[in-house]
């Protein structure tokens, strides 16, 4: 599988979200990573579905929505209407995971489940065969610009091996602290979608930075 880069808008100039999404796409980002925080599942609050809809008017983006919210089942409709192509919710949230995945599929949206750094990979095994993506958090959810947690690397390898057995098409996304130094480590472990915020939006040359992340 080719490596994809999903540009996390949390790392962008937040007063220029539409323009920043266009800049990321034109610089080679495959997806736009849209981080939703509800002030409950995580303390921070980011942006909601109305903002997402406005960004979507600025271009044709693949919207990779990451819900860091306590009741994703109650939020899905908003973010489906907001223009999401893929929605990822947390296994640690208070929604029934199986039901939430079914709701997404019924709406024709790809489904992902995210795990916090300390959540064991086994927790998503019951759902793996029906998922399009698993997101391994490589920082604690809540903020952009944090340092990569090395102890998450074995989890990436473990889920890749399990997926090769049960769900070969499963995409493995990593999120948090991805840059030129950490990208080779996660790719070697088996990640195929790299979320990056501060590294690419802060780069002098965004196109080059994205290219570096994708290098085999
Ligand atoms: C953290 C978010 C990440 C974050 C990534 O809660 O889920 O998507 O914005 O940002 P960087 O690449 O700066 O770690
Ligand atoms: Zn994210």
XYZ file of C-alpha atoms and ligand atoms in Angstrom:
231
model
C 0.000 0.000 0.000
C 1.235 3.507 -0.772
C 1.740 5.712 2.251
C -0.916 8.378 2.674
C -0.504 11.658 4.539
C -3.499 13.105 6.361
C -2.979 16.787 7.160
C -4.216 17.653 10.664
C -5.848 21.078 10.576
C -5.101 21.550 14.286
C -1.570 22.412 13.176
C -2.795 24.984 10.631
C -3.445 28.702 10.919
C -6.885 28.340 12.507
C -8.064 31.693 11.215
C -7.570 30.421 7.641
C -8.850 26.845 7.741
C -10.220 26.694 4.191
C -7.099 28.198 2.674
C -4.897 25.910 4.770
C -6.802 22.805 3.640
C -6.321 23.862 0.002
C -2.618 24.509 0.647
C -2.197 21.036 2.180
C -3.995 19.329 -0.698
C -2.014 21.246 -3.305
C 1.181 20.273 -1.493
C 0.429 16.568 -1.782
C -1.642 15.707 1.315
C -3.998 12.839 0.489
C -6.526 13.468 3.239
C -7.579 16.297 5.539
C -7.590 15.162 9.189
C -10.354 16.893 11.103
C -9.926 16.640 14.890
C -13.134 17.067 16.855
C -12.827 17.574 20.635
C -15.871 17.991 22.860
C -14.376 19.249 26.135
C -15.512 16.015 27.786
C -13.751 13.026 26.241
C -10.754 15.352 26.212
C -10.580 18.690 28.040
C -9.953 20.730 24.936
C -12.574 21.938 22.436
C -11.689 22.298 18.762
C -14.188 22.778 15.931
C -17.514 21.286 14.878
C -19.473 20.177 11.845
C -20.563 23.637 10.646
C -16.936 24.674 10.347
C -16.196 21.435 8.512
C -18.987 22.163 6.034
C -17.518 25.601 5.287
C -14.053 24.145 4.721
C -15.564 21.607 2.334
C -16.827 24.429 0.137
C -13.239 25.467 -0.595
C -12.258 22.278 -2.389
C -12.831 18.612 -2.960
C -11.178 17.024 0.071
C -11.193 13.527 1.486
C -12.329 14.356 5.017
C -10.788 12.081 7.640
C -12.753 12.946 10.778
C -11.303 11.988 14.172
C -13.962 12.203 16.876
C -12.494 12.710 20.343
C -15.968 12.905 21.875
C -17.680 10.907 24.607
C -20.806 9.962 22.596
C -19.791 9.533 18.949
C -23.088 7.766 18.133
C -24.921 11.016 18.896
C -22.534 13.112 16.794
C -22.289 11.003 13.663
C -25.101 12.631 11.717
C -23.591 16.084 12.112
C -20.231 15.006 10.771
C -21.722 12.942 7.971
C -23.579 16.086 6.880
C -20.378 18.030 7.506
C -18.811 16.138 4.600
C -16.833 13.333 6.252
C -15.644 10.481 4.042
C -14.255 8.462 6.934
C -15.154 8.794 10.601
C -12.988 7.415 13.383
C -14.222 7.270 16.974
C -12.540 6.082 20.166
C -12.964 2.626 21.615
C -12.735 4.329 25.061
C -15.819 6.464 24.342
C -19.252 5.723 25.837
C -20.901 4.496 22.623
C -21.445 0.890 21.654
C -18.673 0.303 19.106
C -20.438 -2.332 17.021
C -23.566 -0.221 16.726
C -21.571 2.898 15.861
C -19.697 1.092 13.071
C -23.010 -0.202 11.687
C -24.474 3.312 11.707
C -21.498 4.565 9.687
C -21.723 1.789 7.143
C -25.452 2.281 6.727
C -24.702 5.906 5.864
C -22.063 4.815 3.328
C -19.169 6.214 5.374
C -15.913 4.369 6.028
C -15.429 3.436 9.695
C -12.372 3.659 11.891
C -11.718 2.988 15.565
C -9.027 4.869 17.494
C -7.065 3.717 20.530
C -5.334 5.892 23.098
C -1.639 5.119 23.658
C -2.247 2.897 26.688
C -5.289 0.998 25.381
C -4.404 -2.560 24.359
C -4.826 -3.496 20.720
C -6.898 -6.554 21.700
C -9.793 -4.253 22.547
C -10.591 -3.791 18.850
C -10.167 -7.416 17.739
C -13.930 -8.107 17.906
C -14.542 -5.397 15.268
C -11.472 -5.663 13.087
C -13.133 -7.598 10.263
C -15.667 -4.869 9.603
C -13.419 -1.819 9.906
C -11.747 0.161 7.127
C -9.189 1.713 9.479
C -7.627 1.545 12.921
C -6.041 4.674 14.366
C -3.205 4.170 16.825
C -2.692 7.347 18.859
C 1.006 7.992 19.272
C 0.369 10.874 21.719
C -2.382 11.403 24.299
C -5.383 12.875 22.486
C -6.171 16.515 23.182
C -3.479 18.715 21.651
C -1.322 19.072 18.572
C 2.445 19.513 18.793
C 3.246 16.836 21.394
C 6.206 14.437 21.406
C 5.855 10.942 19.896
C 5.448 8.115 22.436
C 7.863 5.336 21.492
C 6.075 2.665 23.480
C 3.203 2.727 20.954
C 5.394 1.205 18.197
C 4.791 -2.465 19.141
C 1.035 -1.837 18.977
C 1.318 -0.806 15.318
C 3.181 -4.013 14.512
C 0.710 -6.100 16.486
C -2.343 -4.707 14.722
C -0.673 -5.046 11.304
C -0.009 -8.726 11.968
C -3.555 -9.338 13.167
C -4.969 -7.481 10.173
C -2.839 -9.494 7.736
C -4.555 -12.536 9.179
C -8.145 -11.293 9.486
C -8.547 -8.124 7.440
C -5.738 -7.531 4.924
C -7.339 -4.365 3.522
C -7.356 -2.644 6.949
C -5.569 0.712 6.923
C -3.459 1.579 9.947
C -3.294 5.254 10.757
C -0.972 6.835 13.300
C -1.606 10.199 14.907
C 0.609 12.441 17.005
C 4.206 13.599 16.866
C 4.807 12.406 13.298
C 7.794 14.088 11.649
C 10.882 13.233 9.628
C 12.435 11.300 12.541
C 9.400 9.302 13.654
C 7.861 8.566 10.217
C 10.406 5.835 9.311
C 9.712 4.078 12.631
C 5.921 3.949 12.175
C 6.190 2.942 8.513
C 8.545 0.110 9.425
C 6.064 -1.033 12.082
C 3.292 -1.191 9.449
C 1.467 2.152 9.415
C 0.034 3.278 6.088
C -1.699 6.569 6.904
C 0.396 9.211 8.669
C -1.418 12.097 10.337
C 0.727 15.178 10.590
C -0.118 18.626 11.916
C 2.643 20.778 13.352
C 5.405 19.199 11.256
C 3.877 19.850 7.830
C 2.050 23.113 8.576
C 5.157 24.483 10.278
C 7.524 23.403 7.496
C 9.190 25.999 5.309
C 8.350 23.854 2.304
C 5.175 21.865 2.899
C 5.435 19.886 -0.334
C 8.914 18.651 0.581
C 7.855 17.812 4.128
C 4.913 15.711 2.883
C 7.122 14.018 0.313
C 9.589 13.056 3.044
C 6.825 11.480 5.119
C 5.735 9.363 2.159
C 9.187 8.087 1.183
C 9.512 4.328 1.370
C -4.235 15.066 18.878
C -4.790 15.039 17.482
C -3.762 14.996 16.407
C -2.821 16.164 16.358
C -1.612 15.831 15.534
O -5.262 14.949 19.793
O -5.615 13.901 17.316
O -4.373 14.809 15.139
O -3.425 17.318 15.863
O -0.763 16.929 15.566
P 0.824 16.819 15.542
O 1.184 16.240 14.207
O 1.244 18.215 15.726
O 1.217 15.907 16.676
Zn -6.311 13.301 15.255
